[in-house]
């Protein structure tokens, strides 16, 4: 499929990933929480994304469970905003940069509690104003929490594989997002991140790729 259009290559990877699961699949909002309260659901999705940076998905998922079970009253903007930093740090101690993240998620909780009626921001501008939330994270949050696809979340896997497959020719993830939006129709933006991240985690790794299993070679 080397000479097939990028959209067809992406569709093949998406179809392949339906039966070839990856760690990223554990980080779907429905796996993070089963809250019926939409505001708490969105908040826990945001916290999960904030903890996920430079951290394996399995560890992020466990950290969220630790917060859900370890904070009296559960994981909400109100309860987290009133929590002790050292206590939160212990609950998330296996995630990367846990000390900084403990402070940042408490700060985010205070803002959500004070300024958004225990909900989360509903725009990219407001989300990226939260310390520790960048463009990629905000894009994923808009999609996962608000079900609004405003862009394409680009992490190291998406950036690397998009360039390797010559979908784009970029040197920075932010530029990759812009170029990918030109390459793919909007209906493919939503599944692209999870499909390619999982593909990079399981098949197209940077160190030991399993090319014999690749659906587009």
Coordinates of C-alpha atoms in Angstrom, one line a residue:
X1 CA 0.0 0.0 0.0
X2 CA 3.0 2.3 -0.3
X3 CA 1.5 4.2 -3.2
X4 CA -2.0 4.4 -1.7
X5 CA -3.3 7.8 -0.6
X6 CA -2.6 8.8 3.0
X7 CA -6.3 8.6 3.8
X8 CA -6.5 5.0 2.7
X9 CA -3.3 4.2 4.7
X10 CA -4.8 5.7 7.8
X11 CA -8.1 3.9 7.3
X12 CA -6.2 0.6 7.0
X13 CA -4.4 1.4 10.3
X14 CA -7.7 2.3 12.0
X15 CA -9.2 -1.0 10.8
X16 CA -6.2 -2.9 11.9
X17 CA -6.3 -1.3 15.4
X18 CA -9.8 -2.5 16.0
X19 CA -8.5 -6.0 16.7
X20 CA -4.9 -5.1 17.7
X21 CA -5.2 -3.3 21.0
X22 CA -2.6 -1.1 22.6
X23 CA -1.9 0.6 26.0
X24 CA -3.4 3.9 24.8
X25 CA -6.8 2.1 24.5
X26 CA -6.9 1.9 28.3
X27 CA -6.9 5.7 28.5
X28 CA -10.2 6.2 26.8
X29 CA -12.4 8.4 29.0
X30 CA -14.8 5.5 29.6
X31 CA -11.9 3.5 31.0
X32 CA -10.8 6.4 33.3
X33 CA -14.1 6.9 34.9
X34 CA -17.8 5.8 34.8
X35 CA -19.2 9.0 36.3
X36 CA -22.7 9.8 35.4
X37 CA -22.2 13.5 36.3
X38 CA -21.0 15.1 33.0
X39 CA -19.0 17.7 34.9
X40 CA -17.1 15.2 37.0
X41 CA -16.6 13.0 33.9
X42 CA -15.0 15.9 32.0
X43 CA -12.9 16.9 35.0
X44 CA -11.5 13.4 35.5
X45 CA -10.7 13.3 31.7
X46 CA -8.8 16.5 32.0
X47 CA -6.8 15.3 35.0
X48 CA -6.0 12.0 33.2
X49 CA -4.6 14.0 30.3
X50 CA -2.6 16.2 32.6
X51 CA -1.0 13.2 34.3
X52 CA -0.3 11.4 31.0
X53 CA 2.5 13.5 29.8
X54 CA 5.8 11.5 29.6
X55 CA 4.0 8.6 31.4
X56 CA 3.0 5.2 30.3
X57 CA -0.8 4.8 29.9
X58 CA -1.0 1.9 32.4
X59 CA 0.6 4.1 35.1
X60 CA -1.6 7.1 34.3
X61 CA -4.7 4.9 34.6
X62 CA -3.6 3.6 38.0
X63 CA -2.8 7.1 39.2
X64 CA -6.4 8.2 38.3
X65 CA -7.8 5.2 40.2
X66 CA -5.6 6.1 43.2
X67 CA -7.0 9.6 43.2
X68 CA -10.6 8.3 42.8
X69 CA -10.2 6.0 45.7
X70 CA -7.7 7.9 47.8
X71 CA -9.4 11.3 48.0
X72 CA -12.3 11.5 50.5
X73 CA -15.4 12.2 48.4
X74 CA -13.8 11.0 45.2
X75 CA -12.0 12.9 42.4
X76 CA -13.9 16.2 41.9
X77 CA -12.8 19.8 41.5
X78 CA -13.9 20.6 45.0
X79 CA -12.2 17.7 46.7
X80 CA -9.0 17.9 44.8
X81 CA -8.7 21.7 45.3
X82 CA -8.8 21.2 49.0
X83 CA -6.3 18.3 49.0
X84 CA -2.8 18.4 50.4
X85 CA -0.1 18.5 47.8
X86 CA 2.0 15.8 49.6
X87 CA -1.0 13.5 49.8
X88 CA -1.7 13.9 46.1
X89 CA 2.0 13.5 45.3
X90 CA 1.9 10.1 47.0
X91 CA -1.1 9.0 45.1
X92 CA 0.4 9.8 41.8
X93 CA 4.1 9.1 42.6
X94 CA 4.7 6.7 39.8
X95 CA 3.8 9.2 37.0
X96 CA 6.5 11.3 35.4
X97 CA 7.3 14.6 37.1
X98 CA 4.8 13.7 39.8
X99 CA 5.7 16.5 42.2
X100 CA 5.1 19.2 39.6
X101 CA 1.9 17.5 38.4
X102 CA 0.5 17.2 41.9
X103 CA 0.7 21.0 42.2
X104 CA -0.6 21.6 38.7
X105 CA -3.7 19.4 39.0
X106 CA -4.6 20.9 42.4
X107 CA -4.2 24.4 40.8
X108 CA -6.4 23.3 37.9
X109 CA -9.0 21.9 40.3
X110 CA -9.1 25.3 42.1
X111 CA -9.7 27.1 38.9
X112 CA -12.4 24.7 37.7
X113 CA -14.1 24.9 41.1
X114 CA -13.9 28.7 41.4
X115 CA -14.3 29.9 37.8
X116 CA -16.2 27.2 36.0
X117 CA -18.8 25.9 38.5
X118 CA -17.0 22.7 39.1
X119 CA -16.7 22.1 35.3
X120 CA -13.7 22.5 33.0
X121 CA -13.0 25.2 30.4
X122 CA -14.8 24.8 27.1
X123 CA -12.3 26.5 24.7
X124 CA -8.7 25.9 23.6
X125 CA -7.7 29.3 24.9
X126 CA -9.0 28.6 28.4
X127 CA -7.7 25.1 28.5
X128 CA -4.2 26.1 27.5
X129 CA -4.2 28.8 30.1
X130 CA -4.1 26.0 32.7
X131 CA -0.5 25.4 33.7
X132 CA 0.6 22.1 32.3
X133 CA -1.9 21.9 29.5
X134 CA -0.5 22.4 26.0
X135 CA -2.1 22.4 22.6
X136 CA -2.0 18.6 22.1
X137 CA -3.5 18.0 25.5
X138 CA -6.2 20.7 25.0
X139 CA -7.1 19.3 21.6
X140 CA -7.6 15.8 23.1
X141 CA -9.5 17.3 26.0
X142 CA -11.9 19.1 23.6
X143 CA -12.5 15.8 21.8
X144 CA -12.7 13.5 24.7
X145 CA -14.4 15.7 27.3
X146 CA -16.5 18.0 25.1
X147 CA -16.8 15.8 22.0
X148 CA -15.7 18.6 19.8
X149 CA -13.0 17.9 17.3
X150 CA -11.1 21.1 16.9
X151 CA -7.8 19.7 15.7
X152 CA -5.5 16.6 15.7
X153 CA -3.6 15.6 18.9
X154 CA 0.0 15.0 17.9
X155 CA 2.4 13.3 20.3
X156 CA 5.8 11.7 19.6
X157 CA 4.3 8.7 17.9
X158 CA 2.0 10.7 15.6
X159 CA 4.8 13.1 14.8
X160 CA 7.3 10.3 14.0
X161 CA 5.0 8.0 12.0
X162 CA 3.4 10.9 10.0
X163 CA 6.8 11.9 8.8
X164 CA 8.0 8.4 8.3
X165 CA 5.0 7.7 6.0
X166 CA 5.6 11.0 4.3
X167 CA 2.2 12.3 5.2
X168 CA 4.0 15.4 6.3
X169 CA 7.5 16.8 6.3
X170 CA 7.8 18.7 9.6
X171 CA 10.3 19.0 12.5
X172 CA 7.9 20.0 15.3
X173 CA 4.6 18.3 16.6
X174 CA 2.7 21.6 16.4
X175 CA 3.6 22.0 12.7
X176 CA 2.7 18.3 12.2
X177 CA -0.8 19.0 13.5
X178 CA -1.3 21.9 11.1
X179 CA -0.1 19.9 8.1
X180 CA -2.1 16.8 9.0
X181 CA -5.3 18.9 9.0
X182 CA -4.5 19.8 5.4
X183 CA -3.9 16.1 4.5
X184 CA -6.9 14.4 6.1
X185 CA -10.6 15.2 5.9
X186 CA -12.1 16.2 9.2
X187 CA -14.0 12.9 9.7
X188 CA -10.6 11.2 10.1
X189 CA -9.2 13.7 12.7
X190 CA -11.0 12.1 15.6
X191 CA -9.7 8.5 15.2
X192 CA -6.2 9.5 14.0
X193 CA -4.5 10.1 17.3
X194 CA -5.5 6.9 19.1
X195 CA -5.0 4.8 16.1
X196 CA -1.5 6.1 15.3
X197 CA -0.4 6.2 19.0
X198 CA -1.5 2.6 19.5
X199 CA 0.2 1.7 16.2
X200 CA 3.4 3.2 17.4
X201 CA 3.2 1.5 20.8
X202 CA 2.6 -2.0 19.4
X203 CA 3.8 -2.3 15.8
X204 CA 5.6 0.7 14.4
X205 CA 8.0 1.4 17.4
X206 CA 11.1 3.5 16.9
X207 CA 13.4 0.8 18.2
X208 CA 11.9 -2.6 17.2
X209 CA 9.2 -2.2 14.6
X210 CA 7.2 -5.3 13.7
X211 CA 7.1 -4.6 9.9
X212 CA 5.8 -8.1 9.2
X213 CA 2.6 -7.2 11.0
X214 CA 2.2 -3.8 9.3
X215 CA -1.1 -3.5 7.4
X216 CA 0.2 -0.9 4.9
X217 CA 3.6 -2.5 3.8

